CSV table of C-alpha atoms in Angstrom, one decimal:
chain,number,residue,atom,x,y,z
A,165,UNK,CA,0.0,0.0,0.0
A,166,UNK,CA,1.4,3.4,-1.0
A,167,UNK,CA,4.7,2.1,-2.3
A,168,UNK,CA,4.1,3.4,-5.8
A,169,UNK,CA,3.7,6.9,-4.3
A,170,UNK,CA,6.9,6.6,-2.4
A,171,UNK,CA,8.8,5.5,-5.5
A,172,UNK,CA,7.4,8.0,-7.9
A,173,UNK,CA,7.0,11.3,-6.0
A,174,UNK,CA,9.6,13.0,-3.8
A,175,UNK,CA,6.8,14.9,-2.0
A,176,UNK,CA,5.0,11.7,-1.1
A,177,UNK,CA,8.3,10.2,0.1
A,178,UNK,CA,8.7,13.1,2.5
A,179,UNK,CA,5.3,12.3,4.0
A,180,UNK,CA,6.3,8.7,4.8
A,181,UNK,CA,9.7,9.8,6.1
A,182,UNK,CA,8.1,12.4,8.4
A,183,UNK,CA,5.6,9.9,9.7
A,184,UNK,CA,8.4,7.4,10.5
A,185,UNK,CA,10.3,10.2,12.3
A,186,UNK,CA,7.3,11.3,14.4
A,187,UNK,CA,6.4,7.7,15.5
A,188,UNK,CA,10.0,6.6,16.1
A,189,UNK,CA,9.7,3.5,14.0
A,190,UNK,CA,9.4,2.5,10.4
A,191,UNK,CA,5.7,2.5,9.9
A,192,UNK,CA,6.4,2.8,6.1
A,193,UNK,CA,8.0,-0.7,6.2
A,194,UNK,CA,4.8,-2.1,7.7
A,195,UNK,CA,2.7,-0.2,5.1
A,196,UNK,CA,4.7,-1.4,2.1
A,197,UNK,CA,5.5,-5.0,3.1
A,198,UNK,CA,4.6,-5.7,6.7
A,199,UNK,CA,2.3,-8.4,8.2
A,200,UNK,CA,-1.3,-7.6,7.3
A,201,UNK,CA,-2.6,-8.6,10.7
A,202,UNK,CA,-0.2,-6.3,12.4
A,203,UNK,CA,-1.0,-3.4,10.0
A,204,UNK,CA,-4.8,-3.7,10.5
A,205,UNK,CA,-4.5,-3.2,14.2
A,206,UNK,CA,-6.1,0.1,14.6
A,207,UNK,CA,-3.1,1.6,16.4
A,208,UNK,CA,-1.2,1.0,13.1
A,209,UNK,CA,-4.0,1.3,10.6
A,210,UNK,CA,-5.0,4.8,11.6
A,211,UNK,CA,-1.7,6.5,11.1
A,212,UNK,CA,-1.1,4.3,8.0
A,213,UNK,CA,-4.4,5.5,6.4
A,214,UNK,CA,-3.5,9.2,7.1
A,215,UNK,CA,0.0,8.7,5.8
A,216,UNK,CA,-1.1,7.2,2.5
A,217,UNK,CA,-3.9,9.7,2.1
A,218,UNK,CA,-1.5,12.6,2.5
A,219,UNK,CA,1.1,11.0,0.3
A,220,UNK,CA,-1.6,10.8,-2.4
A,221,UNK,CA,-2.6,14.4,-2.0
A,222,UNK,CA,1.1,15.5,-2.3
A,223,UNK,CA,1.3,13.5,-5.5
A,224,UNK,CA,-1.8,15.2,-6.9
A,225,UNK,CA,-0.4,18.6,-6.0
A,226,UNK,CA,2.8,17.8,-7.7
A,227,UNK,CA,1.2,16.5,-10.9
A,228,UNK,CA,-1.2,19.5,-11.2
A,229,UNK,CA,1.2,22.1,-10.0
A,230,UNK,CA,-1.6,23.4,-7.7
A,231,UNK,CA,-2.1,23.4,-4.0
A,232,UNK,CA,-5.2,21.6,-2.6
A,233,UNK,CA,-6.7,25.0,-1.7
A,234,UNK,CA,-6.7,25.9,-5.4
A,235,UNK,CA,-8.3,22.6,-6.4
A,236,UNK,CA,-11.0,22.2,-3.7
A,237,UNK,CA,-13.3,24.4,-1.7
A,238,UNK,CA,-14.1,22.0,1.2
A,239,UNK,CA,-12.5,19.0,2.9
A,240,UNK,CA,-14.1,16.2,4.8
A,241,UNK,CA,-12.9,12.8,6.0
A,242,UNK,CA,-14.7,9.7,7.1
A,243,UNK,CA,-13.8,8.8,10.7
A,244,UNK,CA,-10.0,8.9,10.9
A,245,UNK,CA,-10.0,10.6,7.5
A,246,UNK,CA,-11.1,13.7,9.2
A,247,UNK,CA,-7.5,14.1,10.4
A,248,UNK,CA,-6.3,14.0,6.8
A,249,UNK,CA,-8.9,16.6,6.0
A,250,UNK,CA,-7.7,18.9,8.7
A,251,UNK,CA,-4.0,18.5,7.6
A,252,UNK,CA,-5.0,19.2,4.0
A,253,UNK,CA,-6.7,22.4,5.1
A,254,UNK,CA,-3.6,23.5,7.1
A,255,UNK,CA,-5.7,23.4,10.2
A,256,UNK,CA,-3.2,20.9,11.7
A,257,UNK,CA,0.3,19.8,11.0
A,258,UNK,CA,1.1,16.3,9.7
A,259,UNK,CA,3.2,15.6,12.8
A,260,UNK,CA,0.4,16.5,15.2
A,261,UNK,CA,-2.1,14.6,13.1
A,262,UNK,CA,0.0,11.4,13.3
A,263,UNK,CA,0.6,11.8,17.0
A,264,UNK,CA,-3.1,12.1,17.6
A,265,UNK,CA,-4.2,9.2,15.4
A,266,UNK,CA,-1.6,6.9,17.0
A,267,UNK,CA,-3.0,7.9,20.4
A,268,UNK,CA,-6.6,7.5,19.0
A,269,UNK,CA,-5.8,4.0,17.7
A,270,UNK,CA,-4.0,2.8,20.9
A,271,UNK,CA,-6.8,4.0,23.2
A,272,UNK,CA,-9.5,2.5,21.0
A,273,UNK,CA,-7.8,-0.9,21.2
A,274,UNK,CA,-7.3,-0.6,25.0
A,275,UNK,CA,-10.9,0.3,25.5
A,276,UNK,CA,-12.3,-3.1,24.4
A,277,UNK,CA,-9.8,-5.6,25.8
A,278,UNK,CA,-11.5,-8.9,26.6
A,279,UNK,CA,-14.8,-7.8,25.0
A,280,UNK,CA,-16.6,-9.6,22.2
A,281,UNK,CA,-17.6,-6.8,19.8
A,282,UNK,CA,-18.8,-6.3,16.3
A,283,UNK,CA,-19.3,-3.8,13.5
A,284,UNK,CA,-21.8,-4.7,10.7
A,285,UNK,CA,-22.7,-2.7,7.6
A,286,UNK,CA,-26.4,-3.0,6.8
A,287,UNK,CA,-28.0,-2.5,3.4
A,288,UNK,CA,-31.4,-1.0,4.0
A,289,UNK,CA,-34.7,-1.6,2.3
A,290,UNK,CA,-36.9,1.4,1.4
A,291,UNK,CA,-36.8,2.5,5.0
A,292,UNK,CA,-36.1,5.9,6.3
A,293,UNK,CA,-33.0,6.5,8.3
A,294,UNK,CA,-35.2,7.8,11.1
A,295,UNK,CA,-37.1,4.5,11.3
A,296,UNK,CA,-33.8,2.5,11.4
A,297,UNK,CA,-32.4,4.7,14.1
A,298,UNK,CA,-35.6,4.3,16.2
A,299,UNK,CA,-35.5,0.6,15.9
A,300,UNK,CA,-31.8,0.3,16.9
A,301,UNK,CA,-32.6,2.6,19.9
A,302,UNK,CA,-35.6,0.4,20.8
A,303,UNK,CA,-33.3,-2.7,20.8
A,304,UNK,CA,-30.8,-0.9,22.9
A,305,UNK,CA,-33.4,0.0,25.5
A,306,UNK,CA,-34.8,-3.6,25.4
A,307,UNK,CA,-31.4,-5.0,26.4
A,308,UNK,CA,-30.4,-2.2,28.7
A,309,UNK,CA,-30.9,-4.5,31.7
A,310,UNK,CA,-28.3,-6.9,30.4
A,311,UNK,CA,-24.8,-6.0,31.7
A,312,UNK,CA,-22.7,-3.9,29.3
A,313,UNK,CA,-24.6,-4.8,26.1
A,314,UNK,CA,-24.4,-2.0,23.6
A,315,UNK,CA,-25.6,-1.4,20.0
A,316,UNK,CA,-25.6,1.9,18.2
A,317,UNK,CA,-25.6,3.3,14.7
A,318,UNK,CA,-21.9,4.2,14.1
A,319,UNK,CA,-22.0,5.5,10.5
A,320,UNK,CA,-24.8,6.9,8.4
A,321,UNK,CA,-23.0,6.4,5.1
A,322,UNK,CA,-25.9,6.8,2.6
A,323,UNK,CA,-29.7,6.6,2.5
A,324,UNK,CA,-29.3,2.8,1.9
A,325,UNK,CA,-26.4,1.9,4.2
A,326,UNK,CA,-25.6,2.3,7.9
A,327,UNK,CA,-23.1,0.6,10.1
A,328,UNK,CA,-23.9,-0.8,13.6
A,329,UNK,CA,-21.3,-1.0,16.3
A,330,UNK,CA,-21.2,-2.5,19.8
A,331,UNK,CA,-21.1,-5.8,21.6
A,332,UNK,CA,-21.6,-8.8,19.4
A,333,UNK,CA,-24.8,-10.0,21.1
A,334,UNK,CA,-26.4,-6.6,20.8
A,335,UNK,CA,-25.3,-6.0,17.2
A,336,UNK,CA,-26.7,-9.4,16.2
A,337,UNK,CA,-29.9,-8.8,18.0
A,338,UNK,CA,-30.4,-5.4,16.3
A,339,UNK,CA,-29.6,-6.9,12.9
A,340,UNK,CA,-32.1,-9.7,13.4
A,341,UNK,CA,-34.8,-7.1,14.4
A,342,UNK,CA,-34.1,-4.8,11.4
A,343,UNK,CA,-34.3,-7.8,9.1
A,344,UNK,CA,-37.5,-9.2,10.6
A,345,UNK,CA,-39.2,-5.9,10.3
A,346,UNK,CA,-38.0,-5.6,6.7
A,347,UNK,CA,-36.0,-2.4,7.4
A,348,UNK,CA,-32.8,-4.0,6.3
A,349,UNK,CA,-31.9,-6.6,3.7
A,350,UNK,CA,-28.4,-8.0,4.3
A,351,UNK,CA,-25.5,-7.2,6.6
A,352,UNK,CA,-21.7,-7.7,6.3
A,353,UNK,CA,-19.6,-8.2,9.4
A,354,UNK,CA,-16.6,-5.9,9.1
A,355,UNK,CA,-13.0,-6.9,9.9
A,356,UNK,CA,-12.2,-4.2,12.4
A,357,UNK,CA,-10.1,-4.3,15.6
A,358,UNK,CA,-12.4,-2.2,17.7
A,359,UNK,CA,-16.1,-1.2,17.7
A,360,UNK,CA,-15.8,2.4,16.5
A,361,UNK,CA,-18.2,5.3,17.1
A,362,UNK,CA,-20.2,3.9,19.9
A,363,UNK,CA,-20.3,4.3,23.7
A,364,UNK,CA,-17.8,1.5,24.2
A,365,UNK,CA,-15.2,4.1,23.0
A,366,UNK,CA,-15.9,6.5,25.9
A,367,UNK,CA,-12.5,5.6,27.6
A,368,UNK,CA,-10.7,6.2,24.4
A,369,UNK,CA,-12.4,9.6,24.1
A,370,UNK,CA,-11.1,10.6,27.5
A,371,UNK,CA,-7.5,9.6,26.6
A,372,UNK,CA,-7.7,11.4,23.2
A,373,UNK,CA,-9.2,14.5,24.7
A,374,UNK,CA,-6.3,14.7,27.2
A,375,UNK,CA,-3.8,14.3,24.3
A,376,UNK,CA,-5.6,17.0,22.3
A,377,UNK,CA,-5.5,19.4,25.2
A,378,UNK,CA,-1.7,18.6,25.6
A,379,UNK,CA,-0.8,19.2,22.0
A,380,UNK,CA,-3.4,22.0,21.3
A,381,UNK,CA,-3.0,21.0,17.6
A,382,UNK,CA,-5.6,23.1,15.8
A,383,UNK,CA,-4.2,26.3,14.3
A,384,UNK,CA,-6.0,29.6,14.3
A,385,UNK,CA,-8.8,29.5,11.8
A,386,UNK,CA,-7.2,32.4,9.9
A,387,UNK,CA,-4.5,30.0,8.8
A,388,UNK,CA,-6.9,27.4,7.4
A,389,UNK,CA,-6.9,27.2,3.6
A,390,UNK,CA,-10.1,25.2,3.1
A,391,UNK,CA,-13.3,24.8,5.2
A,392,UNK,CA,-13.5,21.4,6.9
A,393,UNK,CA,-16.8,19.6,7.6
A,394,UNK,CA,-17.2,17.8,11.0
A,395,UNK,CA,-18.3,14.2,11.2
A,396,UNK,CA,-20.2,15.0,14.4
A,397,UNK,CA,-22.2,18.0,13.3
A,398,UNK,CA,-22.3,17.6,9.5
A,399,UNK,CA,-21.4,21.3,9.4
A,400,UNK,CA,-18.1,23.2,8.7
A,401,UNK,CA,-16.2,23.8,11.9
A,402,UNK,CA,-17.1,27.2,13.2
A,403,UNK,CA,-13.9,27.8,15.3
A,404,UNK,CA,-10.6,26.2,16.1
A,405,UNK,CA,-11.8,25.6,19.6
A,406,UNK,CA,-14.8,23.7,18.3
A,407,UNK,CA,-12.6,21.6,16.1
A,408,UNK,CA,-10.5,20.5,19.0
A,409,UNK,CA,-13.5,19.6,21.1
A,410,UNK,CA,-15.4,17.8,18.3
A,411,UNK,CA,-12.3,15.7,17.4
A,412,UNK,CA,-12.5,14.2,20.9
A,413,UNK,CA,-16.3,13.7,20.7
A,414,UNK,CA,-16.0,12.1,17.3
A,415,UNK,CA,-14.6,8.9,18.8
A,416,UNK,CA,-17.9,7.7,20.3
A,417,UNK,CA,-20.3,9.6,18.2
A,418,UNK,CA,-21.8,8.5,14.8
A,419,UNK,CA,-20.2,9.6,11.5
A,420,UNK,CA,-22.9,11.7,9.8
A,421,UNK,CA,-21.5,11.2,6.3
A,422,UNK,CA,-24.9,11.2,4.4
A,423,UNK,CA,-25.9,14.5,6.2
A,424,UNK,CA,-22.5,16.0,5.4
A,425,UNK,CA,-22.8,15.2,1.7
A,426,UNK,CA,-26.4,16.5,1.6
A,427,UNK,CA,-25.3,19.8,3.2
A,428,UNK,CA,-22.6,20.4,0.7
A,429,UNK,CA,-24.8,19.5,-2.2
A,430,UNK,CA,-27.9,21.4,-1.2
A,431,UNK,CA,-26.4,24.5,0.6
A,432,UNK,CA,-23.1,24.9,-1.2
A,433,UNK,CA,-23.9,23.5,-4.6
A,434,UNK,CA,-21.1,20.9,-4.6
A,435,UNK,CA,-21.4,18.7,-7.7
A,436,UNK,CA,-17.9,17.3,-8.2
A,437,UNK,CA,-15.9,15.3,-5.6
A,438,UNK,CA,-12.3,14.0,-5.3
A,439,UNK,CA,-11.3,11.1,-3.1
A,440,UNK,CA,-7.9,10.5,-1.4
A,441,UNK,CA,-7.1,7.4,0.5
A,442,UNK,CA,-5.6,3.9,0.3
A,443,UNK,CA,-6.7,2.2,-2.9
A,444,UNK,CA,-8.3,5.5,-4.0
A,445,UNK,CA,-5.7,8.2,-4.2
A,446,UNK,CA,-6.8,10.0,-7.4
A,447,UNK,CA,-9.0,13.0,-7.5
A,448,UNK,CA,-11.3,14.1,-10.3
A,449,UNK,CA,-12.2,17.7,-11.0
A,450,UNK,CA,-13.5,19.9,-13.8
A,451,UNK,CA,-11.8,23.0,-15.2
A,452,UNK,CA,-15.0,24.9,-14.6
A,453,UNK,CA,-14.8,27.3,-11.8
A,454,UNK,CA,-17.3,25.9,-9.3
A,455,UNK,CA,-17.2,24.5,-5.7
A,456,UNK,CA,-15.5,21.2,-5.2
A,457,UNK,CA,-14.7,19.0,-2.2
A,458,UNK,CA,-11.8,16.8,-1.2
A,459,UNK,CA,-12.8,13.8,0.8
A,460,UNK,CA,-9.6,12.9,2.6
A,461,UNK,CA,-9.4,9.4,4.0
A,462,UNK,CA,-10.3,5.8,3.3
A,463,UNK,CA,-13.6,5.3,1.5
A,464,UNK,CA,-13.9,1.6,2.3
A,465,UNK,CA,-17.1,0.0,3.6
A,466,UNK,CA,-16.2,0.0,7.2
A,467,UNK,CA,-14.9,3.6,7.5
């Protein structure tokens, strides 16, 4: 993953070298030729995704001879991709972004030791998102008396796909209920190393919030080159202080991807999109002078 970028673009190579320096070990070796099981541990996967996303962006900037701020009007990222979006917008340095996502990944893994958890992507029938949310909430209330059983909607990816996250028993029960009530068709269990964006991540949120407070990584908004849309609110960040607070909250709150896309399309007239992430590091755009968005981060099913 990302080796072609390293070999072909000096600017991309500099990204990997800086990431290795910040972490104090050769993450690039793991990305290029390491053990897949080790790489997919979230403490490694999160900085790896950000590194490859940013390496791809630097390659794009080199090829076009234009900065991201000249190519795109907004940036947003799905889950950990939000860090790539903030780095792209000059709201955060690459070094601080890597430090934070390493802490984020480590704390997420630590939060669920000795727990049986699951994340499942659900393909919906012609059901409203509101109906699906209500049914998942009903199941959660129904099992509230059972010790530490949790199920929540972690991602609202589109009008026909959501992701459930929580303990395995609760996720399975919610899936069965959605299917029996013909709100969902099929589901795919996701190969993840933690149940992201649910209340099980509350300990990780506290650790990350402390690290954010220590680093104070978000620059004054006057230094930002692109507006960045928050996963938590589906709105552009209003202030640097809000960005720091919401980055912490994002860990156990759902990713409002559908709502973010709808906002940019309906309110800002976005009609062309570029994607930057592992397996998808090219961006498309038109020469016409109209708003565009960069989606920085992995656009895989589980993210």
